[in-house]
mmCIF file of C-alpha atoms in Angstrom:
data_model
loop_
_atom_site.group_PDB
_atom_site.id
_atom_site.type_symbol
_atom_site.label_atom_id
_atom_site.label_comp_id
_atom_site.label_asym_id
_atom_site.label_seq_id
_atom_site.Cartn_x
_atom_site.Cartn_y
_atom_site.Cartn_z
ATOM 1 C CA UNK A 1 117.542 127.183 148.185
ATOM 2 C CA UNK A 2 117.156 127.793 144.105
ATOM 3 C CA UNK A 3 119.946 125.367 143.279
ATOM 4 C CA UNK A 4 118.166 122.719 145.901
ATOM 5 C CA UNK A 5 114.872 123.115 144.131
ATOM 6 C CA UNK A 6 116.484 123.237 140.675
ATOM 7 C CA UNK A 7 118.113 120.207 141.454
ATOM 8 C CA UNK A 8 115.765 117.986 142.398
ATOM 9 C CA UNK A 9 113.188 118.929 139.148
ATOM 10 C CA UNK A 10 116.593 118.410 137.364
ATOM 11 C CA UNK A 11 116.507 115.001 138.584
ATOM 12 C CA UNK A 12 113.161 114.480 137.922
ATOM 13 C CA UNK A 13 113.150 115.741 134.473
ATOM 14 C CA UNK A 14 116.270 113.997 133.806
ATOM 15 C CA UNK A 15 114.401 110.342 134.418
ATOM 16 C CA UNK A 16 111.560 111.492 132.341
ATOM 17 C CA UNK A 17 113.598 112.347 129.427
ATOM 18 C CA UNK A 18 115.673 109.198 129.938
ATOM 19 C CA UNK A 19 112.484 107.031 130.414
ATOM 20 C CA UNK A 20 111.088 108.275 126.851
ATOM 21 C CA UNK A 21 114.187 107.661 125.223
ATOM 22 C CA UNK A 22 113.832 104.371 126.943
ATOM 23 C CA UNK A 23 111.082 103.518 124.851
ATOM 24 C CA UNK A 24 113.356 102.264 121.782
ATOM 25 C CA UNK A 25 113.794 99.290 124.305
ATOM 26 C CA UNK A 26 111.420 97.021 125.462
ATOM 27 C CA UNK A 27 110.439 96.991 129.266
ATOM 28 C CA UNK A 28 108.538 93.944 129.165
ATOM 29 C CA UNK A 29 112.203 92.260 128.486
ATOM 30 C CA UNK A 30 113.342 94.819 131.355
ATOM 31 C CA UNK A 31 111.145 93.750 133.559
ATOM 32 C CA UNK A 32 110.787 89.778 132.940
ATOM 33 C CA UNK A 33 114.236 89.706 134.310
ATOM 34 C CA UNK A 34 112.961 91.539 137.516
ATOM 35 C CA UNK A 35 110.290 89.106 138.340
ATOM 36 C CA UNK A 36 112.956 86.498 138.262
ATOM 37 C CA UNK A 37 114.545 87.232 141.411
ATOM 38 C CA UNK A 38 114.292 90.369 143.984
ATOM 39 C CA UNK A 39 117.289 92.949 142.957
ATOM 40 C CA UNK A 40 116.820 94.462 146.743
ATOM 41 C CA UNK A 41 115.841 92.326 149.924
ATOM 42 C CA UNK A 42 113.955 95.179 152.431
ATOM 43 C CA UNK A 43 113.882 93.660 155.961
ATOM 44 C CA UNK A 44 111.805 95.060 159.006
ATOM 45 C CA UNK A 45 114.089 94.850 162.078
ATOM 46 C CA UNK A 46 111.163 95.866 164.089
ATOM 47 C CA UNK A 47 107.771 97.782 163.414
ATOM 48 C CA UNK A 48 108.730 99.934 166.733
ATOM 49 C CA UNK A 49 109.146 103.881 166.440
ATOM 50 C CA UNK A 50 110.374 105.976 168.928
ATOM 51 C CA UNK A 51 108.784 109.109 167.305
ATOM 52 C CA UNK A 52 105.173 109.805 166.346
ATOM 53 C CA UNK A 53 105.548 112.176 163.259
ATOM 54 C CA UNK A 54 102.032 113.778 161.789
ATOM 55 C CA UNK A 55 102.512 112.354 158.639
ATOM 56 C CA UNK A 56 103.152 108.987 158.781
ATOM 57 C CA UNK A 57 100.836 105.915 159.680
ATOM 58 C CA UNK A 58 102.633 104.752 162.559
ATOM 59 C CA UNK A 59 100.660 106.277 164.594
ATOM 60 C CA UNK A 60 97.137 104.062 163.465
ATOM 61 C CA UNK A 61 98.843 101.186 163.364
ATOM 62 C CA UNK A 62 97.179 98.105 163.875
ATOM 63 C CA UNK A 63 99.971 95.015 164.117
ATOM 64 C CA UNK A 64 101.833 94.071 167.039
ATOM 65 C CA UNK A 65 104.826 95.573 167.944
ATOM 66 C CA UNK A 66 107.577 92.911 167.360
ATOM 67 C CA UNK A 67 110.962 92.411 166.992
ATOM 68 C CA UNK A 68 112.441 90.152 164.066
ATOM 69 C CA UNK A 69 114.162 86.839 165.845
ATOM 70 C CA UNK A 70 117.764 85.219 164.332
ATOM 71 C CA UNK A 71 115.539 82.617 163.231
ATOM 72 C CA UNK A 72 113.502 84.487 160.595
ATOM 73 C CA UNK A 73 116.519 86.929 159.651
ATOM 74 C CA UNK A 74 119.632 84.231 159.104
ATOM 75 C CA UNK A 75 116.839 82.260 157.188
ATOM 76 C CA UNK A 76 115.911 85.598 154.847
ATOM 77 C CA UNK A 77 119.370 86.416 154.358
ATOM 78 C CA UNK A 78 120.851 82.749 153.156
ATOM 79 C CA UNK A 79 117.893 82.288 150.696
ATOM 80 C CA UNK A 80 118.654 85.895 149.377
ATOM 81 C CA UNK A 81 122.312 84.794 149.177
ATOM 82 C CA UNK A 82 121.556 80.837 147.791
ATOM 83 C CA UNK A 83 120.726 83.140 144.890
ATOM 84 C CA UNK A 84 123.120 85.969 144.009
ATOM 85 C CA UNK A 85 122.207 88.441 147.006
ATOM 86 C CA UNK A 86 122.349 92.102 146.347
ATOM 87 C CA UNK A 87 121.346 94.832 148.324
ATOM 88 C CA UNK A 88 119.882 95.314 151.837
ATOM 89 C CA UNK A 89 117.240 98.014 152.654
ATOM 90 C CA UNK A 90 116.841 97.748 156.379
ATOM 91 C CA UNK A 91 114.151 100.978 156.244
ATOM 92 C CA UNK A 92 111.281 99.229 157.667
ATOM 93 C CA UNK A 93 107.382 99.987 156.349
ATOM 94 C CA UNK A 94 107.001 101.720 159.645
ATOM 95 C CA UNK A 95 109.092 102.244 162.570
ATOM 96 C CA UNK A 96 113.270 102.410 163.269
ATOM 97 C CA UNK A 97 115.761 99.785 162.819
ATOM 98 C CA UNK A 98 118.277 101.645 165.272
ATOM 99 C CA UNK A 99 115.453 100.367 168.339
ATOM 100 C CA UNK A 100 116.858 96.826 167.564
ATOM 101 C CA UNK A 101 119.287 96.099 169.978
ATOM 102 C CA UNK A 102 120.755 93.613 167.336
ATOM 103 C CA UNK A 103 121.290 96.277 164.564
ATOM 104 C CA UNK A 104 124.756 96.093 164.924
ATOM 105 C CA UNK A 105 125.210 92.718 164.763
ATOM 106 C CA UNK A 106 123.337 92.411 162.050
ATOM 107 C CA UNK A 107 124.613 94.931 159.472
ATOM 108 C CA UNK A 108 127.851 93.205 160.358
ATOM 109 C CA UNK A 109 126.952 89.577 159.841
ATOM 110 C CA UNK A 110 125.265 91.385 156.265
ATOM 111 C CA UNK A 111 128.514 92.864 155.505
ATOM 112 C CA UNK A 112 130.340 89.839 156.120
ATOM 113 C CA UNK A 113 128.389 87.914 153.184
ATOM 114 C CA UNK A 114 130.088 88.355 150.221
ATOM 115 C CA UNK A 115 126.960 88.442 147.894
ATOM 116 C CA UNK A 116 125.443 91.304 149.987
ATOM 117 C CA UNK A 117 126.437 94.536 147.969
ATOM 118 C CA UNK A 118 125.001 98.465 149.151
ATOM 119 C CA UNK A 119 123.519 98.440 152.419
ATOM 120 C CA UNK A 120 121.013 101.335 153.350
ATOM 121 C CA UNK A 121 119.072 102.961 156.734
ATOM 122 C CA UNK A 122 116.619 105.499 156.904
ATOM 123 C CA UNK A 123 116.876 106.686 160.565
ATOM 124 C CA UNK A 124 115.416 109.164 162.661
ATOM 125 C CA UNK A 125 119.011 109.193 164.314
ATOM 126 C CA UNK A 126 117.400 109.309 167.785
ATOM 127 C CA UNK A 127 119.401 106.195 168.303
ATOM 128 C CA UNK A 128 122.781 106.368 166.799
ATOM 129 C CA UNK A 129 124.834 106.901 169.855
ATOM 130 C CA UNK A 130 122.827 103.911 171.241
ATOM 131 C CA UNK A 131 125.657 101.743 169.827
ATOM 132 C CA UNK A 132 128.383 104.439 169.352
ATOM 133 C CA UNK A 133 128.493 106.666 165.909
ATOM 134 C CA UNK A 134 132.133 105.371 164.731
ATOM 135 C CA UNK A 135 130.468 101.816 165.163
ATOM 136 C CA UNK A 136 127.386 102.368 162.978
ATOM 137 C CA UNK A 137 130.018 103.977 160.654
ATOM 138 C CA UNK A 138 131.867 101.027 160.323
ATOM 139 C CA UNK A 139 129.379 98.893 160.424
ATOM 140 C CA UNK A 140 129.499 98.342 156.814
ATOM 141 C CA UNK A 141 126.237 100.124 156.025
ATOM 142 C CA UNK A 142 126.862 101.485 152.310
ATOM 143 C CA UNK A 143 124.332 105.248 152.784
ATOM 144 C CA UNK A 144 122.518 106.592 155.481
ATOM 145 C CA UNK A 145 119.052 108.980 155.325
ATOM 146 C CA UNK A 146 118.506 111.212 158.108
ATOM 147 C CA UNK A 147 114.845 111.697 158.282
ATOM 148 C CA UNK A 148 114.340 114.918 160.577
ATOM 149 C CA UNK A 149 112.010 118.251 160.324
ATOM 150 C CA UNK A 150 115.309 120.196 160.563
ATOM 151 C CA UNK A 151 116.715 121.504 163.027
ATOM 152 C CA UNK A 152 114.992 123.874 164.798
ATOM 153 C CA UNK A 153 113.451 122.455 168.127
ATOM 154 C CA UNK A 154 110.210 123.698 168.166
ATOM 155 C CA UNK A 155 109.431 122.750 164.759
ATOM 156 C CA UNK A 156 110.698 119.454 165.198
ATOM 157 C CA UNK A 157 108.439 119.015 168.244
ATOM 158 C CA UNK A 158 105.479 119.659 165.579
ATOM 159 C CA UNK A 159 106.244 116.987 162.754
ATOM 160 C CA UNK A 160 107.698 114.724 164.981
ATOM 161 C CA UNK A 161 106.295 114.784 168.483
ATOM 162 C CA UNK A 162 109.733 113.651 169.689
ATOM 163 C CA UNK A 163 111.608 115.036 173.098
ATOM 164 C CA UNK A 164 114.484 114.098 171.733
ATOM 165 C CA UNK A 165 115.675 117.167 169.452
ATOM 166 C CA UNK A 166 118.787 117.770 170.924
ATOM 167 C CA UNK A 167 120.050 114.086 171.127
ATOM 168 C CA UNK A 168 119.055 113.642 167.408
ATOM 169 C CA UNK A 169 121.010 117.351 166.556
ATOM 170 C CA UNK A 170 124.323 116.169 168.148
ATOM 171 C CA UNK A 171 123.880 112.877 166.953
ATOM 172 C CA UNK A 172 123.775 113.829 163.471
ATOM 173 C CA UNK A 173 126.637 116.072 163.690
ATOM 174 C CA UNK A 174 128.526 113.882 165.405
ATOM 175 C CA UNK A 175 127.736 111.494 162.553
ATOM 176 C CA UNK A 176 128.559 114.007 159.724
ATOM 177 C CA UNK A 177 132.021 115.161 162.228
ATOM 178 C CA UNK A 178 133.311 111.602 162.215
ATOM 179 C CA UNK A 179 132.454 110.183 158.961
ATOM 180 C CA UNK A 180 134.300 113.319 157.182
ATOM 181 C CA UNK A 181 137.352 111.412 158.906
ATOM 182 C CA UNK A 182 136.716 108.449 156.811
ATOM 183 C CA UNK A 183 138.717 107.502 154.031
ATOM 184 C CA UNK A 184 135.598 105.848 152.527
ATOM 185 C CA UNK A 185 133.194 107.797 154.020
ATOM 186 C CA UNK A 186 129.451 106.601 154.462
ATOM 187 C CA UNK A 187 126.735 108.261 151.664
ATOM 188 C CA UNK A 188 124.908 110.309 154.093
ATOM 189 C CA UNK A 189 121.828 112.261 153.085
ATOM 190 C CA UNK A 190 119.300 114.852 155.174
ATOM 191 C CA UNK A 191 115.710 113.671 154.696
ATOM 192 C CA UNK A 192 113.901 117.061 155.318
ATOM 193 C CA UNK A 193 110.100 116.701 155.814
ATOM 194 C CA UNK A 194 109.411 120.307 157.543
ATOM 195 C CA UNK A 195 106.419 122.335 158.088
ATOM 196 C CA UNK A 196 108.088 125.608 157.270
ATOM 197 C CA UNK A 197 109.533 126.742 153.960
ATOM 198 C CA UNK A 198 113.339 125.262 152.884
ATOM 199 C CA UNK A 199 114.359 128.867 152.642
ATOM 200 C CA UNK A 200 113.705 129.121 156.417
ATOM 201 C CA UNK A 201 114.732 125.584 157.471
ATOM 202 C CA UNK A 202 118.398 125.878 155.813
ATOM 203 C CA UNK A 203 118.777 129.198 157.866
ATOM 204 C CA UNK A 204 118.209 127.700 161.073
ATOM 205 C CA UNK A 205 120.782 128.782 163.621
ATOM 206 C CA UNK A 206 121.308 124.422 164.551
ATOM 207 C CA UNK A 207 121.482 123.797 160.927
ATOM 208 C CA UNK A 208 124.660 125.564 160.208
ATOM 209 C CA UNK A 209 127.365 123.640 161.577
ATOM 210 C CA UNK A 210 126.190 120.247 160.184
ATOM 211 C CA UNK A 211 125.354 122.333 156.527
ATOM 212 C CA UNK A 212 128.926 123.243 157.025
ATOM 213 C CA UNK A 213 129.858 119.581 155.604
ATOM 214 C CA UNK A 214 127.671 120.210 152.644
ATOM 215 C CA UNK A 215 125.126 117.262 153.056
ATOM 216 C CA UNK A 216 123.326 116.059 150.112
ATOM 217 C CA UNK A 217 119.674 117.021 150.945
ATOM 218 C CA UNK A 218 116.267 115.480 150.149
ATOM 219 C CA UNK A 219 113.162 117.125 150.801
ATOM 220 C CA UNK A 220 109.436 116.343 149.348
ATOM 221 C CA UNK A 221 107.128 118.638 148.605
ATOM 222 C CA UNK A 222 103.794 116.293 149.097
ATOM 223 C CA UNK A 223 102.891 113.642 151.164
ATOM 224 C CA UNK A 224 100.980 110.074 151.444
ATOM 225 C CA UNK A 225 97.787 109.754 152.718
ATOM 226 C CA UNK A 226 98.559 106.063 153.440
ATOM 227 C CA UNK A 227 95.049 105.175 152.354
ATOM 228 C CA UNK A 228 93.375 107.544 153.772
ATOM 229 C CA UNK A 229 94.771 107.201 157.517
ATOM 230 C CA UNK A 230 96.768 110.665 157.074
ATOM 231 C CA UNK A 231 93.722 113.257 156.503
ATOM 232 C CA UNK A 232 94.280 116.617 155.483
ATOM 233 C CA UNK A 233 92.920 117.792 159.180
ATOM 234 C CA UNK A 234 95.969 116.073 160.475
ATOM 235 C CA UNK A 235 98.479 118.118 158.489
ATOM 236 C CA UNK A 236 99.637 121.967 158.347
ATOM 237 C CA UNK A 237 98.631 123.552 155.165
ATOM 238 C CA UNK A 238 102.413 123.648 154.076
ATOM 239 C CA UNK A 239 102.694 119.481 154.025
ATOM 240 C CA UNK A 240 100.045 118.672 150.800
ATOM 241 C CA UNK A 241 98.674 115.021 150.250
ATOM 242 C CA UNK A 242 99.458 113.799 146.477
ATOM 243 C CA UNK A 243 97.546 112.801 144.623
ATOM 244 C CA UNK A 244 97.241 109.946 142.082
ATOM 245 C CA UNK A 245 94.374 109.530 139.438
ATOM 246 C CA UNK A 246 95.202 106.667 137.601
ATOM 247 C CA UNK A 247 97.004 102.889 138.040
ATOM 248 C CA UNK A 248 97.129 101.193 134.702
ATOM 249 C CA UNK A 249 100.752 99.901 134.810
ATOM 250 C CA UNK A 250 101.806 97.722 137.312
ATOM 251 C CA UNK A 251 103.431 99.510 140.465
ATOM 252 C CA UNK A 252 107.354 99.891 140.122
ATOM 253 C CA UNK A 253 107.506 98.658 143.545
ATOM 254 C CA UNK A 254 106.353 95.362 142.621
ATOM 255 C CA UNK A 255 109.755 94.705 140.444
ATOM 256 C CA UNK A 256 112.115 95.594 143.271
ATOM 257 C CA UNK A 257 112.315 93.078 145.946
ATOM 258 C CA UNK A 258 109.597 91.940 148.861
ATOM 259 C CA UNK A 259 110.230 93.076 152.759
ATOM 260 C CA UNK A 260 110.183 90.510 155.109
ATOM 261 C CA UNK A 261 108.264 91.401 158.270
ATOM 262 C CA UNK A 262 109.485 91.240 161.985
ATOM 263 C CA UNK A 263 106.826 88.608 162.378
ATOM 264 C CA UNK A 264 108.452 86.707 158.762
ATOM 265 C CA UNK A 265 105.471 87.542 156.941
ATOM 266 C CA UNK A 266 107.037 88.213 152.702
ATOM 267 C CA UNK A 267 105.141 91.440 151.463
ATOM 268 C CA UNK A 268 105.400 92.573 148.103
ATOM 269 C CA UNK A 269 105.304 96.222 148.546
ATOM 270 C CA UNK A 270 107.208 97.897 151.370
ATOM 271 C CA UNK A 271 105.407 101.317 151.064
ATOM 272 C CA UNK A 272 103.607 103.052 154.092
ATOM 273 C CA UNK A 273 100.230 101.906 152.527
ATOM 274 C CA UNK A 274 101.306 98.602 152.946
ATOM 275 C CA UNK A 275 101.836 98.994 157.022
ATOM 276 C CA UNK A 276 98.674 96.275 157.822
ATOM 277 C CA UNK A 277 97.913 95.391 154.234
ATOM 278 C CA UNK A 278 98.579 92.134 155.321
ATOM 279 C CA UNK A 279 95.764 90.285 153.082
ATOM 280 C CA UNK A 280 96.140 92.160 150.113
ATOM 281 C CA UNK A 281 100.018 92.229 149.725
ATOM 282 C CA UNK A 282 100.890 89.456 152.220
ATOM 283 C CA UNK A 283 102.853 86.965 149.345
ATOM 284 C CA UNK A 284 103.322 83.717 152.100
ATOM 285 C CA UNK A 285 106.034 83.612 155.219
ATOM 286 C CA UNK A 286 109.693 83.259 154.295
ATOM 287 C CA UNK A 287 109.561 80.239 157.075
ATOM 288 C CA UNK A 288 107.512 78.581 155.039
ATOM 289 C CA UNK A 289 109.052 78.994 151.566
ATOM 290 C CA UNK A 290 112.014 80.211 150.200
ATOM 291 C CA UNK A 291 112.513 83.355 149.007
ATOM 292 C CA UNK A 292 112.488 82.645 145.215
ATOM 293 C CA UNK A 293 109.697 80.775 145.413
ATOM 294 C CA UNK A 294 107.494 84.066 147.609
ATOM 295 C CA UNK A 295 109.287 86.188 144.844
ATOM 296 C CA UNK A 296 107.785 84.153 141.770
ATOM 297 C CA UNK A 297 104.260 82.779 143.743
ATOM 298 C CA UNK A 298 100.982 83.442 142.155
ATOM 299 C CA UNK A 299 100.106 85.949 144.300
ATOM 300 C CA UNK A 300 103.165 88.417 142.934
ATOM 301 C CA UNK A 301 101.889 87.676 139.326
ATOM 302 C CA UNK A 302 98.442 88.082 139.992
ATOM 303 C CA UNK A 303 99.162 91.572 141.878
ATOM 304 C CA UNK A 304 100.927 92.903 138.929
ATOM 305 C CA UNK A 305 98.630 91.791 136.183
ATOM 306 C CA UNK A 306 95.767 93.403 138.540
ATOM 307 C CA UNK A 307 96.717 97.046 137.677
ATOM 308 C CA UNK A 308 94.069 98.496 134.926
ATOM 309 C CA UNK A 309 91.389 95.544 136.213
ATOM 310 C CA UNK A 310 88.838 95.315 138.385
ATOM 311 C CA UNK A 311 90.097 93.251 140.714
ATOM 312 C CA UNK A 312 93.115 95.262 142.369
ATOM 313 C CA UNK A 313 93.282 95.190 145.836
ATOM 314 C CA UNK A 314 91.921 97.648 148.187
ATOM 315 C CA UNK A 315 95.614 98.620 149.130
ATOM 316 C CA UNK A 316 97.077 99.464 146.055
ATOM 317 C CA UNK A 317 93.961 100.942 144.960
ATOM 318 C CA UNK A 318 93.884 103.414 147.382
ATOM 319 C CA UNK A 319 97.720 104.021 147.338
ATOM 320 C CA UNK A 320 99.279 107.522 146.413
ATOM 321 C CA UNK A 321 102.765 106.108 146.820
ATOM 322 C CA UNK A 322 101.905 104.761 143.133
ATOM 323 C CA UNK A 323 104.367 104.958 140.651
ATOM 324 C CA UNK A 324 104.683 103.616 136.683
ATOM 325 C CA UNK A 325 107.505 101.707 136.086
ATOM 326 C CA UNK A 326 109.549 103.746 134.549
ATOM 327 C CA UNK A 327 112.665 103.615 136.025
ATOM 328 C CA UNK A 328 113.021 100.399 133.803
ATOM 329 C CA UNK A 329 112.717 102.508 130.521
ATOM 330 C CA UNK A 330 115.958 104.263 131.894
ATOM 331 C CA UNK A 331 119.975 103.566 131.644
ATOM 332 C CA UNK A 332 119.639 103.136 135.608
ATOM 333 C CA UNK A 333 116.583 100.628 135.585
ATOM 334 C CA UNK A 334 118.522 98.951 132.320
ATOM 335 C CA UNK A 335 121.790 98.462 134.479
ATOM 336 C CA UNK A 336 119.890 97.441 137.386
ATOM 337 C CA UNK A 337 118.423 94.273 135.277
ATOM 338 C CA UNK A 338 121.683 93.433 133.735
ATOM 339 C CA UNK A 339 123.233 92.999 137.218
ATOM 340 C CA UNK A 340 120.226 91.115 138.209
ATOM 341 C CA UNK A 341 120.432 88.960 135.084
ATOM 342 C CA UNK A 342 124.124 88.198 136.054
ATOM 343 C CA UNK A 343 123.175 87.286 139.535
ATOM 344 C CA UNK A 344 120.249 85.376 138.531
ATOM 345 C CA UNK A 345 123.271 82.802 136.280
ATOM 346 C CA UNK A 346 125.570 82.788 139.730
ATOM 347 C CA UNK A 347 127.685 85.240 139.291
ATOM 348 C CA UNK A 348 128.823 87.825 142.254
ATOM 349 C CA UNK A 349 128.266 91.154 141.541
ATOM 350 C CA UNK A 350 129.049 94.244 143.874
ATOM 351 C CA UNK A 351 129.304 97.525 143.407
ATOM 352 C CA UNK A 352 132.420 100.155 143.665
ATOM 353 C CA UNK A 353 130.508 102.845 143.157
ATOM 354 C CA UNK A 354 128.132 104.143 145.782
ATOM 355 C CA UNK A 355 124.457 105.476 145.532
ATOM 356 C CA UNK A 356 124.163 109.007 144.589
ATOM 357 C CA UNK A 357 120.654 109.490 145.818
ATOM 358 C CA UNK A 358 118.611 109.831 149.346
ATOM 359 C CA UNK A 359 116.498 106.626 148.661
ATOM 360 C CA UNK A 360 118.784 103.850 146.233
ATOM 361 C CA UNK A 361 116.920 101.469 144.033
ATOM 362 C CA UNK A 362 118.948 98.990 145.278
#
């Protein structure tokens, strides 16, 4: 549990070190090469969950349930591809991708572009057998999260209001089972957001045989609010809210890449705050425009020069899923706008190396 904990402040204090010896650079070249084009495309599958976990928004949301239609997804993908591609985050603001009965198509016709590099799903892995385990494996997806409680029944019953703990349990094991087969196995990471202490989740009798293949593990030790919809009555007393007191610096999120809504809409931020922010963060509809031009539009520079003024939006105002830019002061955030830079002039870039976190930057 120590070398967990010590890890992940590692990690953190290892950007923050990085990020103010980052400062010999400038960002503002960093991140002039970001706004140029989106390093990461995020696309919402479907705004459809098949769980109701207490601390996420899904639950108050307001938008219709759809489902994203060939028409809106081969036109997101060949803009992203007309110029350089990159990577594919098919996490969607709220819901799972896995309830798309064209998932697998999909992540194959993405793998099958040669400008698409890393591939990544976070999954609540109710649905992986839905199109066979060794098929979502080969798929071509680059990392997988597992988002779970853990695994002990009752508690998952509690954070995620799901009957379907012991599908999910075998389903994950099955997952970890047959991609330690692999020759290039899948990056697969357990998402823990529990109710209980790590010390007592890790010792959990179901746990055991999937710890056995040493997962990489993620857990957080706060939560969003998502504007306010998640209230402190909703959560146990071991899940806290964060807490963010000031927004001078534009949002690192807004340097990334857009997601593209089941519905087409182009969003700028694909956080949880951002689940029916449609008028403050909506940036146009990728039918209407291409994605370059949704990426560059007035409405992305007038969002990031809004941070620090009076005049920034409700949304992002609100948001505790803030966060500086400082990933672009690091050697990660500097690598990440060199390979957008060479994308940017035409060239094709992909990875050999695979992430080496839960939740990629691209």
């Amino acid at each position: 549990m120590n070398s967990l904990f010590i890890n992940k402040i590692y990690r953190i204090l290892k950007r923050k070190a990085e990020s103010l010896i980052g400062n010999i650079y400038s960002i503002e070249k960093v991140l002039s090469v970001m706004v140029e084009r989106p390093f990461v495309l995020h696309l919402e599958f479907t705004n459809l969950c098949n769980a109701k976990c207490i601390f996420c928004p899904y639950q108050f949301q307001k938008r219709e349930t759809v489902f994203m239609s060939d028409e809106i997804f081969f036109k997101a993908i060949n803009d992203y591809c007309e110029i350089g591609g990159g990577s594919v985050e098919l996490t969607p603001v709220v819901g799972d991708a896995l309830i798309d009965p064209k998932f697998l198509d999909r992540v194959k016709y993405l793998r099958s572009r040669p400008q698409i590099d890393r591939i990544h799903l976070t999954t609540n892995a109710i649905l992986l057998d839905k199109f066979g385990i060794e098929e979502i494996l080969n798929s071509g997806l680059t990392s997988i999260t597992i988002s779970t409680s853990g695994f002990d029944k009752e508690m998952y019953h509690r954070v995620y209001r799901s009957s379907s703990y012991k599908r999910m349990r075998r389903n994950v094991l099955n997952l970890f089972q047959m991609n330690s087969r692999k020759t290039a196995p899948v990056y697969i990471t357990i998402g823990l957001r529990s109710d209980r202490s790590l010390e007592k989740v890790m010792k959990d009798k179901d746990f055991q045989a999937i710890f056995a293949y040493k997962p990489p593990i993620d857990f957080t030790w706060s939560y969003t609010s998502a504007n306010g919809r998640i209230t402190r009555e909703l959560l146990p007393d071991t899940m806290k809210l964060r807490i963010v007191t000031s927004r001078k610096k534009p949002c690192v999120q807004l340097f990334g890449g857009p997601i593209i809504l089941s519905d087409g809409t182009a969003m700028a931020c694909s956080c949880v705050a951002a689940m029916d922010a449609i008028e403050d963060l909506g940036i146009g509809n990728i039918m209407n425009a291409h994605l370059i031009e949704l990426w560059r539009s007035y409405k992305m520079k007038e969002l990031r020069k809004s941070f620090s003024t009076n005049s920034l939006n409700k949304t992002c105002s609100g948001c505790d899923m803030y966060r500086e830019p400082e990933l672009y002061k690091t050697f990660e955030g500097r690598e990440i706008a060199r390979i957008n830079k060479l994308r940017m002039e035409g060239k094709l870039v992909k990875r050999k190396s695979k992430p080496s976190e839960a939740f990629p930057q691209g």
